[in-house]
PDB file of C-alpha atoms in Angstrom:
ATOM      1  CA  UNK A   1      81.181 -22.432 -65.959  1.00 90.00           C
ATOM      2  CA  UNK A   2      83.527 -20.162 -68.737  1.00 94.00           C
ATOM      3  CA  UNK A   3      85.054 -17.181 -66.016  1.00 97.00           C
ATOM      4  CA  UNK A   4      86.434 -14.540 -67.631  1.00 97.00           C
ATOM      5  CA  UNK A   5      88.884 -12.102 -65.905  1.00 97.00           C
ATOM      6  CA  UNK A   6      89.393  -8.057 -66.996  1.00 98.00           C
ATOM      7  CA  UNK A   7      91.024  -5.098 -65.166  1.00 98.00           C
ATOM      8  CA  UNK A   8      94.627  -5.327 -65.303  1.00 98.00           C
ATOM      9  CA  UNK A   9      96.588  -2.686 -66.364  1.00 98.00           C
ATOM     10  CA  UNK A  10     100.056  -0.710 -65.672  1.00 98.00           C
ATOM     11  CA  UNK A  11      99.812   1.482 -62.566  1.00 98.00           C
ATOM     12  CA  UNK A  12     102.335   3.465 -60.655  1.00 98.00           C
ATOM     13  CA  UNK A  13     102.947   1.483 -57.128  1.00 98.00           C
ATOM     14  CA  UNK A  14     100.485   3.291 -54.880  1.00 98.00           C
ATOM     15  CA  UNK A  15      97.608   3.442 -57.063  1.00 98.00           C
ATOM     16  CA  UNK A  16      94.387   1.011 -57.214  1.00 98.00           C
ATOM     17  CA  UNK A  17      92.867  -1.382 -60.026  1.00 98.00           C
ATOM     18  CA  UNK A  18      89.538  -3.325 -59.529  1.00 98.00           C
ATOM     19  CA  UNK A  19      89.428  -6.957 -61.657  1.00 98.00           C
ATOM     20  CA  UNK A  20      86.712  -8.646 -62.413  1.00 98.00           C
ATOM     21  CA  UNK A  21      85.728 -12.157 -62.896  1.00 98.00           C
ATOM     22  CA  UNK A  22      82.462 -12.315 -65.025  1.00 97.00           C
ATOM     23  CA  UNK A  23      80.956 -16.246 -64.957  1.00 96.00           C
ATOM     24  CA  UNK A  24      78.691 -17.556 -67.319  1.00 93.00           C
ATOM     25  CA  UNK A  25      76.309 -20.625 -66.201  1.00 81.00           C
ATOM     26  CA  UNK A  26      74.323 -21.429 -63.931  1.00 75.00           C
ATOM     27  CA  UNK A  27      76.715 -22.707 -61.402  1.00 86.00           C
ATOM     28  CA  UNK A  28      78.645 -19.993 -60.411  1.00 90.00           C
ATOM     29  CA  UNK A  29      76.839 -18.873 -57.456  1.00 90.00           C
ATOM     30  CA  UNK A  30      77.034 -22.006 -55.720  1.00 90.00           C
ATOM     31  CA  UNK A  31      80.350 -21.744 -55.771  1.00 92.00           C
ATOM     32  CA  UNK A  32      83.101 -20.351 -53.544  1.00 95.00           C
ATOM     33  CA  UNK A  33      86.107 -18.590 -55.771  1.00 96.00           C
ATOM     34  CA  UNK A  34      89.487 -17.335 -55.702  1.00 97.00           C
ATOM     35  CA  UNK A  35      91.929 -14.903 -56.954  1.00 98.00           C
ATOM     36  CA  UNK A  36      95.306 -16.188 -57.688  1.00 98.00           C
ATOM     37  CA  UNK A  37      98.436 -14.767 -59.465  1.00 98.00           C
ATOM     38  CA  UNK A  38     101.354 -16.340 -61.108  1.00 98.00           C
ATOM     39  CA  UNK A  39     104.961 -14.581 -62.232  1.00 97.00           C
ATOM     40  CA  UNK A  40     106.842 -15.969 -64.619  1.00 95.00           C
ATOM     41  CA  UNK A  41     109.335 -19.626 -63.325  1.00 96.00           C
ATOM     42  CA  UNK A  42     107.328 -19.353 -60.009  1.00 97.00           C
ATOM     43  CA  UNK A  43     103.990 -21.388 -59.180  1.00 97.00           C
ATOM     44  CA  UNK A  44     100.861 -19.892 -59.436  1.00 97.00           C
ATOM     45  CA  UNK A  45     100.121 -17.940 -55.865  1.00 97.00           C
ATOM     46  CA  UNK A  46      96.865 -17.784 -53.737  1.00 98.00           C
ATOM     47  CA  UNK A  47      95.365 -14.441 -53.321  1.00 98.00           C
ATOM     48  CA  UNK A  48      92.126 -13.939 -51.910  1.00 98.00           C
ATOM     49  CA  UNK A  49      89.239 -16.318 -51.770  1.00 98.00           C
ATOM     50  CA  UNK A  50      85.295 -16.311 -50.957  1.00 97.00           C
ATOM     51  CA  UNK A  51      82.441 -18.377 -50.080  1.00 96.00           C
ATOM     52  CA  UNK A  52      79.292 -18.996 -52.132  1.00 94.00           C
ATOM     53  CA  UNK A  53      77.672 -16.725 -50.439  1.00 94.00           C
ATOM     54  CA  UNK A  54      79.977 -13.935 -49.868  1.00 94.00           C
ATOM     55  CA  UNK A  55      80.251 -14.020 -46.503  1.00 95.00           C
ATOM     56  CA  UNK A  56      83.332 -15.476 -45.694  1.00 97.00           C
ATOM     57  CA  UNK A  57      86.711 -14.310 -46.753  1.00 98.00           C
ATOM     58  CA  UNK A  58      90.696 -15.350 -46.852  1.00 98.00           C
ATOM     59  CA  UNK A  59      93.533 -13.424 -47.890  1.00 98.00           C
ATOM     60  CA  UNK A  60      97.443 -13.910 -48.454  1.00 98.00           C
ATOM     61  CA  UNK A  61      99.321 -12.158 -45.641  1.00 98.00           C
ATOM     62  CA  UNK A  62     100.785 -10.349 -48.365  1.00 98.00           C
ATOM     63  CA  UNK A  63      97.652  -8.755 -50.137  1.00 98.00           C
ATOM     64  CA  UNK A  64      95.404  -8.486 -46.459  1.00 98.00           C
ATOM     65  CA  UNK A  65      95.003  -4.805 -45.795  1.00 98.00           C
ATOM     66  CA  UNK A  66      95.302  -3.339 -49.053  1.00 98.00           C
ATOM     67  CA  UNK A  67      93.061  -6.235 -51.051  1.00 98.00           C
ATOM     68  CA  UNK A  68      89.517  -6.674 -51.192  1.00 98.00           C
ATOM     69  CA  UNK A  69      87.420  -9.747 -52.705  1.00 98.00           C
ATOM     70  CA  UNK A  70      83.998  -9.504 -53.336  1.00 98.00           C
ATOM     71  CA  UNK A  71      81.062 -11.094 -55.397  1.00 96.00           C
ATOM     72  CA  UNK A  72      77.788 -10.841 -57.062  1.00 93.00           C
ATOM     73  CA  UNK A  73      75.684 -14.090 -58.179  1.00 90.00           C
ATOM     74  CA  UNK A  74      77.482 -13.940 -62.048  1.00 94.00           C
ATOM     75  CA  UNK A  75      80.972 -11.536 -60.934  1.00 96.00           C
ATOM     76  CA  UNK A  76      83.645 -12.018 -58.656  1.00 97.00           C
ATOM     77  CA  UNK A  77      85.956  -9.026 -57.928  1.00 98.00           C
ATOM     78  CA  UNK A  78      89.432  -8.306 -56.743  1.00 98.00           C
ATOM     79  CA  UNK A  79      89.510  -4.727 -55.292  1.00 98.00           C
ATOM     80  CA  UNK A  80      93.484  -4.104 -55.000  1.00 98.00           C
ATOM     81  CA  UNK A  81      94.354  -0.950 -53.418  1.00 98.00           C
ATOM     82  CA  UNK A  82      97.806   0.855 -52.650  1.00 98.00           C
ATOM     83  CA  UNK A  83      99.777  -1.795 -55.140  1.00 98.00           C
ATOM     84  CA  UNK A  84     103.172  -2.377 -55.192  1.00 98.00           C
ATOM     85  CA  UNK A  85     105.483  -3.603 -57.707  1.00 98.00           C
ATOM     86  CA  UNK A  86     106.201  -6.851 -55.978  1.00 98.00           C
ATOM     87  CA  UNK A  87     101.841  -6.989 -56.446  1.00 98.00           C
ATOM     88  CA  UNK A  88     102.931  -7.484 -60.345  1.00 98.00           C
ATOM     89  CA  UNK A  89     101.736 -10.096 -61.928  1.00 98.00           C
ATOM     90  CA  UNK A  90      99.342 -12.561 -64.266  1.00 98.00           C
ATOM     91  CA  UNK A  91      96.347 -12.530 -62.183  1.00 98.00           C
ATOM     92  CA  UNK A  92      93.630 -15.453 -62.065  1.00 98.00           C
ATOM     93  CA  UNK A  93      90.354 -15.768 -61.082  1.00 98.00           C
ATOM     94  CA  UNK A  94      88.952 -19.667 -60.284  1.00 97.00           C
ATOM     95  CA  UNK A  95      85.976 -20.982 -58.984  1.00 96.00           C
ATOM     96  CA  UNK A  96      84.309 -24.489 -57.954  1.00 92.00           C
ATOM     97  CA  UNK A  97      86.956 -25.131 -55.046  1.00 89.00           C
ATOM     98  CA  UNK A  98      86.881 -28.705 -53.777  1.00 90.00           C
ATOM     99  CA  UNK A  99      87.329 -28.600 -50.734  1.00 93.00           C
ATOM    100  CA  UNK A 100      85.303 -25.247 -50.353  1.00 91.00           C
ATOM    101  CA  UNK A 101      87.182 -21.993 -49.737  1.00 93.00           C
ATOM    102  CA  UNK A 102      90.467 -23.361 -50.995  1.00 96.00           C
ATOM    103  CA  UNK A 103      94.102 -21.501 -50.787  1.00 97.00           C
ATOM    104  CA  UNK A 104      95.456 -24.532 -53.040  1.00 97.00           C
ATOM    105  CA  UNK A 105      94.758 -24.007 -56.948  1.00 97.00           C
ATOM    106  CA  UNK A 106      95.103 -27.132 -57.420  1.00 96.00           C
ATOM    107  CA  UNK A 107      91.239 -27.428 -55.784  1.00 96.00           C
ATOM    108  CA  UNK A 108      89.785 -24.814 -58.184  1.00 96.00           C
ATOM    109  CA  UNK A 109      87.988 -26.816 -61.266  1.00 95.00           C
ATOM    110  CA  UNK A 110      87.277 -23.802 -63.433  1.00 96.00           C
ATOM    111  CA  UNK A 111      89.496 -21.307 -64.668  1.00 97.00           C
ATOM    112  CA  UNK A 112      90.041 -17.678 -66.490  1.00 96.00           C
ATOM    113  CA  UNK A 113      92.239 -16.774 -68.869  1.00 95.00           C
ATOM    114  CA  UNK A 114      94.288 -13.839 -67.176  1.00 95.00           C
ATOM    115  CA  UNK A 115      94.664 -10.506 -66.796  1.00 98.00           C
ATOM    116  CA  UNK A 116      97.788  -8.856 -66.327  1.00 98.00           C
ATOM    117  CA  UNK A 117      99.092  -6.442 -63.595  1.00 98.00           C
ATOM    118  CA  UNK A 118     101.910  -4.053 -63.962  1.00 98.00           C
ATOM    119  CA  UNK A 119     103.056  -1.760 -61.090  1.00 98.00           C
ATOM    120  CA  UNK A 120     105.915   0.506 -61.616  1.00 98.00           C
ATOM    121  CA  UNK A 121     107.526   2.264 -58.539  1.00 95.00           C
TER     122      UNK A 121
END
């Protein structure tokens, strides 16, 4: 499974971005995934993750309220609503967890390559 992760941009704190995590393979819907994020000299962070079949969810105290992950059989998403600049940040979408439905990155087999989040206040 190659994941590929898009949406970031520079925002004003406040405003919203949706990423995306598009999968190619045949894999990726059996699957649960995860959103993770990573600053620089601190470990990569869990975000949000989901079950294969979308019907389960877990999010970081600090993201639940204002975050949103969702999926489709080849896309994950991250919708991220009223960011703030402590929400800045390399963000990282993952998938085959092992155990299932994993908070630890460390579980996540594949990868994406990034996307970057900037919030200004």
């Amino acid at each position: 499974v190659q994941l590929q992760a898009s949406g970031g941009g520079s925002v004003q704190a406040g405003d919203s971005l949706r990423l995306s995590c598009a999968a190619s393979g045949h894999s990726f819907s059996a699957y649960s995934m995860g959103w993770f994020r990573q600053t620089p000299g601190k470990e990569r962070e869990f975000v949000a993750t989901i079950t294969s079949s979308g019907s389960s969810t877990k999010y970081a105290d600090s993201v639940k309220g204002r975050f949103t992950i969702s999926r489709g059989k080849r896309t994950g998403y991250l919708q991220m609503n009223s960011l703030k600049p402590e929400d800045t940040a390399v963000y990282y979408c993952a998938a085959q967890s092992i155990p299932p439905f994993s908070t630890n990155p460390s579980s996540y087999g594949y990868w994406g390559q990034g996307t970057e989040v900037t919030v200004s206040s």
